[in-house]
Every structure is written in structure tokens, then in C-alpha cells.
Coordinates of C-alpha atoms and ligand atoms in Angstrom, one line a residue:
M1 CA -28.9 91.8 -24.6
S2 CA -26.7 89.5 -26.7
E3 CA -27.2 88.0 -30.2
Q4 CA -31.0 87.6 -30.0
G5 CA -34.0 88.4 -27.9
F6 CA -34.9 86.4 -24.9
L7 CA -38.3 85.5 -26.3
S8 CA -36.8 84.0 -29.5
T9 CA -34.4 82.0 -27.3
V10 CA -37.5 80.5 -25.4
H11 CA -39.2 79.9 -28.8
R12 CA -36.1 78.2 -30.2
N13 CA -36.0 75.9 -27.2
F14 CA -39.7 75.2 -27.5
D15 CA -39.4 74.3 -31.2
R16 CA -36.5 71.9 -30.5
A17 CA -38.7 70.1 -27.9
A18 CA -41.8 70.1 -30.2
R19 CA -40.0 67.8 -32.6
Y20 CA -40.3 65.1 -30.0
L21 CA -44.0 65.5 -29.5
D22 CA -46.8 64.2 -31.6
Y23 CA -49.5 66.8 -31.2
P24 CA -51.4 68.8 -33.9
A25 CA -49.5 71.9 -35.0
G26 CA -52.4 74.2 -33.9
L27 CA -52.2 72.8 -30.4
L28 CA -48.5 73.4 -30.2
D29 CA -48.9 76.9 -31.5
Q30 CA -51.5 77.6 -28.8
I31 CA -49.1 76.4 -26.1
K32 CA -46.3 78.5 -27.5
I33 CA -47.9 81.9 -28.0
C34 CA -48.5 84.5 -25.3
N35 CA -52.3 84.9 -24.7
S36 CA -52.4 88.5 -23.5
V37 CA -50.1 91.4 -22.8
Y38 CA -51.2 94.6 -20.9
R39 CA -48.8 97.4 -21.6
F40 CA -49.5 100.7 -19.8
S41 CA -48.0 103.9 -18.6
F42 CA -48.8 106.1 -15.6
P43 CA -47.5 109.3 -14.0
V44 CA -46.0 109.4 -10.6
R45 CA -45.2 112.6 -8.7
R46 CA -41.6 113.0 -7.5
E47 CA -40.6 114.7 -4.2
D48 CA -39.4 117.8 -6.1
G49 CA -43.0 118.3 -7.5
G50 CA -42.2 117.0 -11.0
F51 CA -43.6 113.9 -12.6
D52 CA -42.1 110.7 -14.0
V53 CA -44.1 108.6 -16.5
I54 CA -43.6 105.0 -15.7
E55 CA -43.8 102.2 -18.3
A56 CA -45.1 98.9 -17.2
W57 CA -46.3 95.4 -18.4
R58 CA -48.2 92.4 -17.3
A59 CA -48.1 89.4 -19.6
E60 CA -50.4 86.3 -19.2
H61 CA -48.9 83.6 -21.3
S62 CA -51.3 80.7 -20.8
H63 CA -54.8 80.4 -19.3
H64 CA -55.0 76.7 -19.6
K65 CA -55.0 76.7 -15.8
L66 CA -56.2 79.6 -13.5
P67 CA -55.0 81.7 -11.8
V68 CA -51.9 82.6 -13.9
K69 CA -48.8 83.2 -11.8
G70 CA -45.5 85.0 -12.1
G71 CA -43.2 87.5 -10.5
I72 CA -42.9 91.3 -11.0
R73 CA -39.5 92.6 -12.2
Y74 CA -38.3 96.1 -11.5
A75 CA -35.4 97.0 -13.8
P76 CA -34.3 100.0 -15.8
D77 CA -34.1 98.0 -19.0
V78 CA -37.0 95.6 -18.7
N79 CA -39.0 95.4 -21.9
E80 CA -42.0 93.6 -23.5
D81 CA -40.0 90.8 -25.1
E82 CA -38.4 90.0 -21.8
V83 CA -41.7 90.0 -19.9
M84 CA -43.3 87.8 -22.5
A85 CA -40.4 85.4 -22.4
L86 CA -40.5 85.2 -18.6
A87 CA -44.3 84.6 -18.7
A88 CA -43.8 81.7 -21.1
L89 CA -41.1 80.2 -18.9
M90 CA -43.6 80.4 -15.9
T91 CA -46.2 78.3 -17.8
F92 CA -43.6 75.6 -18.5
K93 CA -42.1 75.8 -15.0
C94 CA -45.5 75.4 -13.3
A95 CA -46.2 72.3 -15.5
I96 CA -42.8 70.8 -14.6
V97 CA -43.4 71.0 -10.9
D98 CA -47.1 70.2 -11.1
V99 CA -48.3 73.5 -9.8
P100 CA -51.8 74.1 -11.2
F101 CA -51.3 77.6 -12.6
G102 CA -50.8 79.2 -16.0
G103 CA -47.7 81.4 -16.5
A104 CA -47.5 85.2 -16.2
K105 CA -44.9 88.0 -15.6
G106 CA -44.9 91.7 -14.8
G107 CA -42.3 94.4 -15.4
V108 CA -41.9 98.0 -14.3
K109 CA -39.2 100.0 -16.0
I110 CA -37.5 101.7 -13.1
D111 CA -34.2 101.3 -11.3
P112 CA -35.2 100.3 -7.8
R113 CA -31.7 101.1 -6.5
K114 CA -32.0 104.7 -7.5
T115 CA -35.7 105.2 -6.6
P116 CA -36.5 106.5 -3.1
V117 CA -38.6 104.1 -1.0
H118 CA -41.7 106.4 -0.8
Q119 CA -41.5 106.6 -4.6
L120 CA -41.3 102.8 -5.0
E121 CA -44.3 102.5 -2.8
R122 CA -46.3 105.0 -4.9
I123 CA -45.3 103.2 -8.1
T124 CA -46.1 99.7 -6.7
R125 CA -49.5 100.8 -5.4
R126 CA -50.4 102.6 -8.7
Y127 CA -49.2 99.6 -10.7
T128 CA -51.5 97.3 -8.7
A129 CA -54.5 99.7 -9.1
E130 CA -53.9 99.6 -12.9
L131 CA -53.9 95.8 -12.8
V132 CA -57.1 95.8 -10.8
K133 CA -58.8 98.1 -13.3
K134 CA -58.1 95.8 -16.2
G135 CA -58.7 92.5 -14.4
F136 CA -55.0 91.5 -14.4
I137 CA -54.8 90.6 -10.7
G138 CA -56.9 88.5 -8.3
P139 CA -56.7 85.3 -6.3
G140 CA -58.5 83.3 -9.1
I141 CA -57.2 85.4 -12.0
D142 CA -53.5 86.4 -11.8
V143 CA -51.3 86.2 -8.8
P144 CA -47.9 88.1 -8.9
A145 CA -44.8 87.3 -6.8
P146 CA -41.3 88.8 -6.3
D147 CA -38.7 88.7 -9.1
Y148 CA -35.6 90.7 -9.9
G149 CA -35.7 94.0 -8.0
T150 CA -38.8 93.2 -5.9
G151 CA -39.3 91.4 -2.6
P152 CA -41.7 90.9 0.4
R153 CA -42.0 94.7 0.9
E154 CA -43.4 95.3 -2.5
M155 CA -45.7 92.2 -2.2
A156 CA -47.1 93.7 1.0
W157 CA -47.9 97.0 -0.8
I158 CA -49.6 95.0 -3.5
A159 CA -51.7 93.0 -1.1
D160 CA -52.7 96.1 0.8
T161 CA -53.7 98.0 -2.3
Y162 CA -55.7 95.1 -3.7
G163 CA -57.4 94.7 -0.2
Q164 CA -58.3 98.3 -0.1
L165 CA -60.0 98.0 -3.5
H166 CA -61.8 94.8 -2.6
N167 CA -63.2 95.6 0.8
G168 CA -64.6 92.5 2.5
D169 CA -63.0 90.0 0.2
V170 CA -61.7 87.4 2.7
D171 CA -59.4 85.9 0.1
A172 CA -57.8 89.2 -0.8
F173 CA -54.4 88.1 0.6
A174 CA -54.2 85.3 -2.0
C175 CA -53.9 88.0 -4.8
V176 CA -50.1 87.9 -4.4
T177 CA -47.4 85.7 -2.9
G178 CA -44.0 86.2 -1.4
K179 CA -45.5 88.5 1.3
P180 CA -44.0 89.0 4.7
I181 CA -45.2 86.5 7.3
T182 CA -47.3 89.1 9.1
Q183 CA -49.1 90.0 5.9
G184 CA -50.2 86.4 5.0
G185 CA -46.8 85.1 3.9
I186 CA -45.5 81.6 4.5
H187 CA -42.3 80.4 6.3
G188 CA -39.7 79.3 3.8
R189 CA -40.8 81.4 0.8
K190 CA -37.9 83.8 0.9
E191 CA -35.4 81.0 0.8
A192 CA -37.4 78.7 -1.5
T193 CA -35.9 79.4 -4.9
G194 CA -32.3 79.1 -3.6
R195 CA -33.2 76.0 -1.6
G196 CA -34.8 74.5 -4.7
V197 CA -31.6 75.2 -6.6
F198 CA -29.7 73.3 -4.0
F199 CA -32.1 70.3 -4.2
G200 CA -31.8 70.3 -8.1
V201 CA -28.0 70.4 -8.1
R202 CA -27.9 67.7 -5.4
E203 CA -30.2 65.5 -7.6
A204 CA -28.0 66.0 -10.7
L205 CA -24.9 65.2 -8.6
S206 CA -26.4 61.9 -7.6
D207 CA -27.4 60.8 -11.1
E208 CA -25.0 58.1 -12.2
A209 CA -25.4 58.5 -15.9
L210 CA -24.9 62.3 -15.7
L211 CA -21.9 61.9 -13.5
K212 CA -20.4 59.4 -15.9
Q213 CA -20.9 61.8 -18.8
L214 CA -19.2 64.6 -16.8
G215 CA -16.4 62.4 -15.3
M216 CA -17.4 63.6 -11.8
T217 CA -17.8 62.0 -8.5
A218 CA -21.1 61.8 -6.7
G219 CA -22.2 64.4 -4.1
L220 CA -21.6 68.1 -3.4
G221 CA -18.7 67.4 -1.0
G222 CA -15.7 69.5 -2.1
K223 CA -17.2 70.6 -5.4
R224 CA -16.1 74.1 -6.5
V225 CA -19.1 76.4 -6.7
V226 CA -19.2 79.9 -8.4
V227 CA -22.3 82.2 -7.9
Q228 CA -23.1 85.3 -10.0
G229 CA -25.5 87.6 -8.2
L230 CA -26.1 87.8 -4.4
G231 CA -29.7 88.8 -4.4
N232 CA -32.5 86.6 -3.0
V233 CA -31.8 83.6 -5.3
G234 CA -28.0 83.8 -5.5
Y235 CA -27.5 84.3 -1.8
H236 CA -29.7 81.5 -0.7
A237 CA -28.5 79.1 -3.4
A238 CA -24.9 79.8 -2.3
K239 CA -25.8 79.3 1.4
F240 CA -27.5 75.9 0.8
L241 CA -24.9 74.7 -1.6
V242 CA -22.2 75.4 1.0
E243 CA -24.2 73.8 3.8
G244 CA -24.6 70.8 1.5
G245 CA -20.8 70.5 1.3
G246 CA -19.8 72.7 -1.7
T247 CA -16.8 75.1 -1.6
L248 CA -17.8 78.6 -2.7
V249 CA -14.7 79.7 -4.7
A250 CA -16.0 82.8 -6.4
L251 CA -18.9 85.4 -6.2
S252 CA -19.9 88.3 -8.3
E253 CA -22.2 91.3 -7.8
I254 CA -23.0 94.2 -10.0
E255 CA -19.9 96.1 -8.8
G256 CA -17.3 93.4 -9.1
A257 CA -16.2 89.8 -8.4
I258 CA -14.0 88.0 -5.9
Y259 CA -12.2 84.7 -6.0
N260 CA -10.5 82.4 -3.4
P261 CA -9.8 78.8 -4.5
K262 CA -9.7 77.8 -0.8
G263 CA -13.3 79.0 -0.3
L264 CA -15.2 82.2 0.6
D265 CA -17.1 82.7 3.8
L266 CA -20.5 83.8 2.5
E267 CA -21.7 85.6 5.6
A268 CA -18.4 87.4 6.0
V269 CA -18.7 88.6 2.4
M270 CA -22.3 89.8 3.0
N271 CA -21.2 91.7 6.0
W272 CA -18.2 93.2 4.1
R273 CA -20.6 94.3 1.3
R274 CA -23.0 95.9 3.8
E275 CA -20.1 97.8 5.5
T276 CA -18.2 98.9 2.4
K277 CA -21.0 98.8 -0.2
S278 CA -19.0 96.5 -2.4
I279 CA -17.7 92.9 -2.4
K280 CA -14.4 94.1 -3.9
G281 CA -11.4 94.1 -1.7
F282 CA -12.8 91.3 0.5
P283 CA -9.9 90.2 2.8
G284 CA -8.0 87.1 1.6
A285 CA -9.7 87.1 -1.8
E286 CA -8.5 88.1 -5.3
T287 CA -10.6 90.9 -6.9
L288 CA -11.3 89.9 -10.5
P289 CA -11.1 92.4 -13.3
S290 CA -14.9 92.4 -14.0
P291 CA -18.2 90.9 -12.6
A292 CA -18.5 88.7 -15.7
A293 CA -15.0 87.2 -15.1
V294 CA -16.6 84.7 -12.7
L295 CA -18.4 83.0 -15.6
E296 CA -15.1 81.9 -17.1
L297 CA -13.5 80.4 -14.0
E298 CA -12.7 76.7 -13.8
C299 CA -15.3 75.1 -11.4
D300 CA -17.7 72.2 -11.0
V301 CA -20.9 74.2 -10.6
L302 CA -21.5 77.7 -12.1
V303 CA -24.7 79.3 -10.7
P304 CA -25.8 82.4 -12.7
A305 CA -28.4 84.0 -10.4
A306 CA -28.7 87.5 -11.7
L307 CA -30.2 88.1 -15.2
E308 CA -30.8 86.6 -18.6
N309 CA -28.3 86.1 -21.5
V310 CA -25.2 86.4 -19.4
L311 CA -23.8 83.3 -21.2
H312 CA -23.8 84.2 -24.9
A313 CA -21.9 83.4 -28.1
G314 CA -19.1 85.8 -27.0
N315 CA -18.1 84.0 -23.8
A316 CA -19.5 80.4 -24.1
E317 CA -16.3 79.0 -25.5
R318 CA -14.4 80.2 -22.4
V319 CA -16.8 78.8 -19.8
R320 CA -14.9 76.1 -17.8
A321 CA -17.7 74.9 -15.6
K322 CA -18.8 71.3 -15.8
I323 CA -22.4 72.1 -14.8
V324 CA -24.3 75.3 -15.4
A325 CA -27.0 75.5 -12.8
E326 CA -29.5 78.1 -14.1
A327 CA -30.8 79.8 -10.9
A328 CA -31.7 82.9 -12.9
N329 CA -34.3 82.9 -15.7
G330 CA -32.8 82.6 -19.2
P331 CA -29.1 83.1 -18.3
T332 CA -28.0 81.1 -21.4
S333 CA -28.7 82.4 -24.9
A334 CA -29.7 79.8 -27.5
D335 CA -26.3 80.3 -29.3
A336 CA -24.4 79.8 -26.0
E337 CA -26.5 76.7 -25.4
E338 CA -25.3 75.1 -28.6
I339 CA -21.7 75.9 -27.8
L340 CA -21.9 74.6 -24.3
R341 CA -23.7 71.4 -25.4
R342 CA -21.0 70.7 -28.0
R343 CA -18.4 71.2 -25.3
G344 CA -20.1 68.7 -23.0
V345 CA -21.3 71.1 -20.3
V346 CA -24.4 70.0 -18.5
I347 CA -27.1 72.7 -18.1
I348 CA -29.7 72.3 -15.4
P349 CA -32.4 74.4 -16.9
D350 CA -34.0 77.4 -15.3
M351 CA -37.6 76.3 -15.7
Y352 CA -36.8 73.3 -13.5
L353 CA -34.0 74.5 -11.3
N354 CA -35.6 77.8 -10.0
A355 CA -39.1 76.4 -9.7
G356 CA -38.8 76.3 -5.9
G357 CA -40.1 79.9 -5.7
V358 CA -43.4 79.1 -7.5
T359 CA -43.7 75.9 -5.7
V360 CA -43.7 77.6 -2.3
S361 CA -45.8 80.4 -3.7
Y362 CA -48.4 77.8 -4.5
F363 CA -48.2 76.6 -0.8
E364 CA -48.6 80.3 0.3
W365 CA -51.7 80.7 -2.0
L366 CA -53.2 77.5 -0.5
K367 CA -52.5 78.8 3.0
N368 CA -54.2 82.2 2.2
L369 CA -57.3 80.4 0.8
S370 CA -57.6 78.0 3.7
H371 CA -56.9 80.8 6.3
V372 CA -54.9 78.5 8.5
R373 CA -51.2 78.0 9.0
F374 CA -49.9 74.6 7.8
G375 CA -49.3 72.3 10.8
R376 CA -51.6 74.3 13.2
L377 CA -54.2 71.5 13.5
N378 CA -52.0 68.5 13.6
K379 CA -48.6 69.4 15.2
K380 CA -49.6 68.7 18.8
F381 CA -51.7 65.7 17.9
E382 CA -48.7 64.2 16.1
E383 CA -46.4 64.9 19.0
A384 CA -48.8 63.2 21.4
S385 CA -49.3 60.1 19.3
T386 CA -45.6 59.7 18.6
G387 CA -44.9 60.3 22.3
R388 CA -47.2 57.4 23.1
L389 CA -45.5 55.1 20.5
V390 CA -42.1 56.0 21.9
H391 CA -43.3 55.3 25.4
A392 CA -44.6 51.8 24.4
I393 CA -41.3 51.0 22.6
E394 CA -39.3 52.2 25.7
M395 CA -41.4 49.9 28.0
A396 CA -40.8 46.9 25.7
A397 CA -37.1 47.7 25.3
G398 CA -36.6 48.4 29.0
R399 CA -34.6 51.5 28.1
S400 CA -35.6 55.2 28.0
L401 CA -34.4 57.8 25.5
E402 CA -32.4 60.9 26.7
E403 CA -34.7 63.9 27.0
A404 CA -33.1 65.7 24.1
E405 CA -33.3 62.6 21.9
R406 CA -37.0 62.2 22.8
R407 CA -37.8 65.8 21.9
Q408 CA -36.1 65.3 18.5
V409 CA -38.1 62.1 17.8
V410 CA -41.5 63.3 18.9
R411 CA -41.3 66.8 17.5
G412 CA -44.4 67.6 15.3
A413 CA -43.8 69.4 11.9
S414 CA -43.9 73.2 11.9
E415 CA -45.1 75.2 8.9
E416 CA -41.5 75.6 7.7
D417 CA -40.8 71.8 8.0
L418 CA -43.8 71.1 5.9
V419 CA -43.0 73.7 3.3
N420 CA -39.4 72.5 3.0
S421 CA -40.5 68.9 2.8
G422 CA -43.0 69.7 0.1
L423 CA -40.4 71.6 -1.8
E424 CA -37.8 68.8 -1.6
E425 CA -40.4 66.2 -2.7
T426 CA -41.4 68.5 -5.7
M427 CA -37.8 69.0 -6.8
I428 CA -36.9 65.3 -6.6
E429 CA -40.0 64.2 -8.4
A430 CA -39.6 66.8 -11.2
F431 CA -36.0 65.8 -11.8
R432 CA -37.1 62.1 -12.0
Q433 CA -39.8 63.0 -14.5
I434 CA -37.3 65.0 -16.7
R435 CA -34.8 62.1 -16.7
A436 CA -37.7 59.7 -17.5
V437 CA -38.4 61.7 -20.6
Q438 CA -34.7 61.2 -21.7
I439 CA -34.9 57.5 -21.0
K440 CA -38.0 57.2 -23.2
N441 CA -36.4 59.4 -25.9
P442 CA -32.7 58.5 -26.0
K443 CA -32.1 61.1 -28.8
I444 CA -32.8 63.9 -26.2
D445 CA -29.3 64.5 -24.9
D446 CA -30.0 67.7 -22.8
L447 CA -32.1 68.4 -19.7
R448 CA -33.7 71.6 -21.1
T449 CA -35.2 69.8 -24.1
A450 CA -36.4 67.0 -21.8
A451 CA -37.9 69.6 -19.4
F452 CA -39.7 71.3 -22.3
V453 CA -41.1 68.0 -23.6
N454 CA -42.3 67.1 -20.1
A455 CA -44.0 70.5 -19.7
V456 CA -45.5 70.8 -23.1
D457 CA -46.8 67.2 -22.9
K458 CA -48.7 67.9 -19.6
I459 CA -50.2 71.2 -21.0
A460 CA -51.2 69.4 -24.3
V461 CA -53.0 66.7 -22.3
S462 CA -54.7 69.3 -20.3
Y463 CA -56.1 71.0 -23.5
M464 CA -57.0 67.7 -25.0
E465 CA -59.0 66.7 -21.9
L466 CA -60.8 70.0 -22.0
G467 CA -62.0 68.8 -25.5
I468 CA -60.6 72.0 -27.1
F469 CA -58.2 70.0 -29.3
P470 CA -59.7 66.5 -29.8
Ligands
NAD1 P1 -32.6 90.2 -6.8 O1 -33.0 91.5 -7.3 O2 -32.9 89.8 -5.4 O3 -31.1 89.8 -7.0 C1 -30.4 89.9 -8.2 C2 -29.0 90.3 -7.9 O4 -28.2 90.3 -9.1 C3 -28.8 91.8 -7.4 O5 -28.2 91.7 -6.1 C4 -28.1 92.5 -8.4 O6 -27.2 93.5 -7.9 C5 -27.2 91.4 -9.0 N1 -26.7 91.6 -10.4 C6 -27.3 92.4 -11.4 N2 -26.5 92.4 -12.4 C7 -25.4 91.7 -12.1 C8 -24.2 91.3 -12.8 N3 -24.0 91.7 -14.1 N4 -23.3 90.6 -12.2 C9 -23.5 90.1 -10.9 N5 -24.6 90.4 -10.2 C10 -25.5 91.2 -10.8 O7 -33.4 89.2 -7.8 P2 -33.7 87.6 -7.5 O8 -35.1 87.5 -7.1 O9 -32.6 87.0 -6.8 O10 -33.7 87.1 -9.0 C11 -32.5 86.7 -9.7 C12 -32.9 85.8 -10.9 O11 -33.7 84.7 -10.4 C13 -33.8 86.5 -12.0 O12 -33.5 86.0 -13.2 C14 -35.2 86.0 -11.6 O13 -36.1 86.1 -12.7 C15 -34.9 84.6 -11.1 N6 -35.9 84.0 -10.2 C16 -36.2 84.6 -9.1 C17 -37.2 84.0 -8.2 C18 -37.5 84.5 -6.9 O14 -38.2 83.8 -6.1 N7 -37.0 85.7 -6.5 C19 -37.8 82.8 -8.6 C20 -37.4 82.2 -9.8 C21 -36.5 82.9 -10.6

């Protein structure tokens, strides 16, 4: 943790945005505060017969829409301040991408890398049972998802435990998202946050005013990309940014960092890390002195995708990226933000850029409640009607398509096609809305403040329409 707590950074950003909004102070206070926090401990038996007492949290920041939604973080240094800050970000994130949920977040103070799998399972199941007991989980109440240190496996344990405690509840699968496909998950969720990061960076790199401000050319083609953290979000963000034309010049993980100005082969690095348990020494790349050294490399797009407060007052002056693309939550402290803004660095803020995860989680929740895979009812129907249309055009034109060409044209949308298309539309529309806030308020010269204004405005309207704040 750097110069200040994560929650005070979120509050400072909120307060800056509130200056541009004309709502009663009481309403803004209600939107800012965290509604409820459940802090609890429970014992778990170890293999050697001893016990560990585990500390855990679930924070529900805003109930203006239900259910509330947010990931569960497993980390040795997770704390209440962090969980509340992340829950607040979830509220604003959902509003930005028009996902009808309030914000929440969970934390369990363990090191998942040092905890045996059977122990992780016991902890996850007990954590879930504790949430059930206090009414902090349920398809219409509070719906967790993966975050740092958790993934589909943990989500499957949560769904199973919840299902056992709610025998006969047909909607039980909708109590958690980010599950494996066989356990009610949705195609495209695993990649969603990283894919959303790509869409967001692509939008920024096609915005003429931003490009002019940065003195950059349009498009990802040839842009130097640096990624910190090769977990779910970092790996997928790197993959899609490279597929979109970017050159991945540096990567860092917890054990070290590597650099090659000509570009790194992401899959080869992943294989190297699997084989040697480290990215260090990757053939053809320079090993940097520390994992944090990547943050100071000259590049076009720096993607912090690990943890919060990695850009702080101590290193912000040395950041040489033109764009900081916040894939992680809260990677830039409030002090670092001021330094970067002064130095003309454009920050694409977390609560917009990493909202792809919650967007596709929303699709998964809808799928669980409707009990049918997206595309199942219409795929073949679409293929048949497009086939008839193509046939009519062929007859009129006197020429037939090649078989491969025809298959491509008439192909109906699969679940993954629909998910990716919904995600792309969401990220484009949200970027447009954030930029529209700036056009309306020319004094707002950063995307984070504009994103906050956009989010708080929507939440305020929602309260006003409920008649709570006339
Ligand atoms: P993850 O656990 O899959 O990956 C995080 C990676 O960061 C790990 O591989 C870890 O070893 C690495 N790391 C930790 N400290 C590091 C350091 N100092 N330098 C370099 N690498 C380091 O977690 P994730 O789900 O990818 O989440 C990453 C960030 O994205 C978090 O801030 C999380 O809140 C945010 N986020 C995640 C999702 C999601 O869908 N998973 C959605 C939105 C936001």
C-alpha cells in the first residue's frame, strides 16, 4: 500500500466528479458510502490436524439495484478498506456499462498459491455457507464472481454449496457467475475482462481528439504494449491487444519481468513459465531487475493487470507510457493520478476498462435465470432464412457462392458470438457516453472524472425516480 488507502483514493475521485453534478449533498453521500459490510472469521482444519482461523469479508456498497454483484478476492493482504473500495468501484462500473446491479466485493485473507487445493475447497465452501447464513448471497440478493486469486473452480464450489443449501431452487446456479461451462457458465466469460480491455483501448486509439492530445497515430498497429500480471485479465488483455496489431514489448509477473523491443511471443512465454516456473530467462528477452521495472519502460500502452496502487507518488514521475490502460482495479493511486495527468498521460479508468467481466457475468446470470443457452432457439432458423436469401440473390445474379463462402455467410450466431458481440457493443457505447460527458463539460479533462460523472448521474436518477430523494 502506498501513500493512502485504496478507499480514500476512490472517495477522492468521487469527490472530484461530484463537483460537476448538481444533486443534493445527502443524495451524493448516499451514493458514496458503503451500505453494509459483513466481516467474519471461521476455523478450517488443516491436513496435519491443526486449525487455521480464516478472516473474510463481503461488502455490499449499493442496493439501489438488486442483486449486488462483485468478485471474491483471495490474497494474503486483503483487508476491509480494499474490499469496500472494490465494492464501490463495482457500483460505478455497473452503472457505466448499464448492467442493472449494485456493487459488492468479497475477500478471503489467504495465499491461494500456498494453500493446498483441498484446503481451498473447504475454505470456499465454508465462506459460502457463512454468506448464506447471513443473507449475503443469492440470485436476487448478491451474486459473486471471480477476482484476484479465484477462478471458475472456486465459482463451481460456491454454486454447489449454495445449491446444497437450497435444495429444489431451480435458479440456484444464478447465485454466482464465472462458473465452468458444465456448471452453468457461459462461453466467453473467462476471456471477457481482457477482451473488454482490448475493445476499450481500441476505442481510445480511434478517438481523434485523444490521439491529437497524445500526438499518436490511430489504431493499435505497431503500438508498443507492456503488461503487468499474467493472470486471467493480464493474459487475455495481452492476447487480444497483440491479435489487434499491438507489439508486446514487456511482461511482468510476481517473480520478475522480461523485455524485448522487437516483441514477445505471448504463448511461448506462457509455456516457458509453465516449464521453468518463472518468466525470467525467457530466450531472446532481457530480464529486468524487478517486476515493477516494466512500469517505467517507454511504451504506448501500459496495462497494469495485477493489483491496486502499483502506480504511486514514488514512481509516477518515471512512467513513460502515453496511455495507462487500467485492466486491474485501482492500479493508480490518487497522488500518482495527479502526477500523470500533469505529465499528459491519458488514463483509461478501471471502472470502464475492466467492466467486460461484469458485463458477461450479467449475460451468464440471465442465461441461468432463463435456463437456455443463448442462440439455441434461433441459430438454425437464422441459418435457414439467410440461406434462402442467399439462394434468391444467387439466382438473380446468375452466380453461386463457393461452399466455404456460403457457410461463412449463412452461419448463425453461437452463444460465444452473441456474448462477444454484446460485450463489444457495451464497451463502445460506454466509451461514447464517457466522451459525451466531457463534450458537455469541457472542464473535465480526464476520462476517470467523466466516467464517475456518468456513473453517479445514472445512480442519482435511479434514486430520484424511486422518489427517495425528490
Ligand atoms: P489473477 O489472480 O488471475 O491474476 C493476477 C496475476 O498478477 C497473478 O498471476 C499474479 O501472480 C500477478 N501478480 C501479482 N503481483 C504482481 C506484481 N507485483 N507484478 C506482476 N504480477 C503480479 O487475477 P485477475 O482476475 O487477473 O485480476 C487482476 C486484476 O484485475 C485485479 O485487480 C482484479 O480486481 C481485476 N479484475 C478482474 C476481473 C476478472 O474478471 N477476473 C474483472 C475486473 C477486474
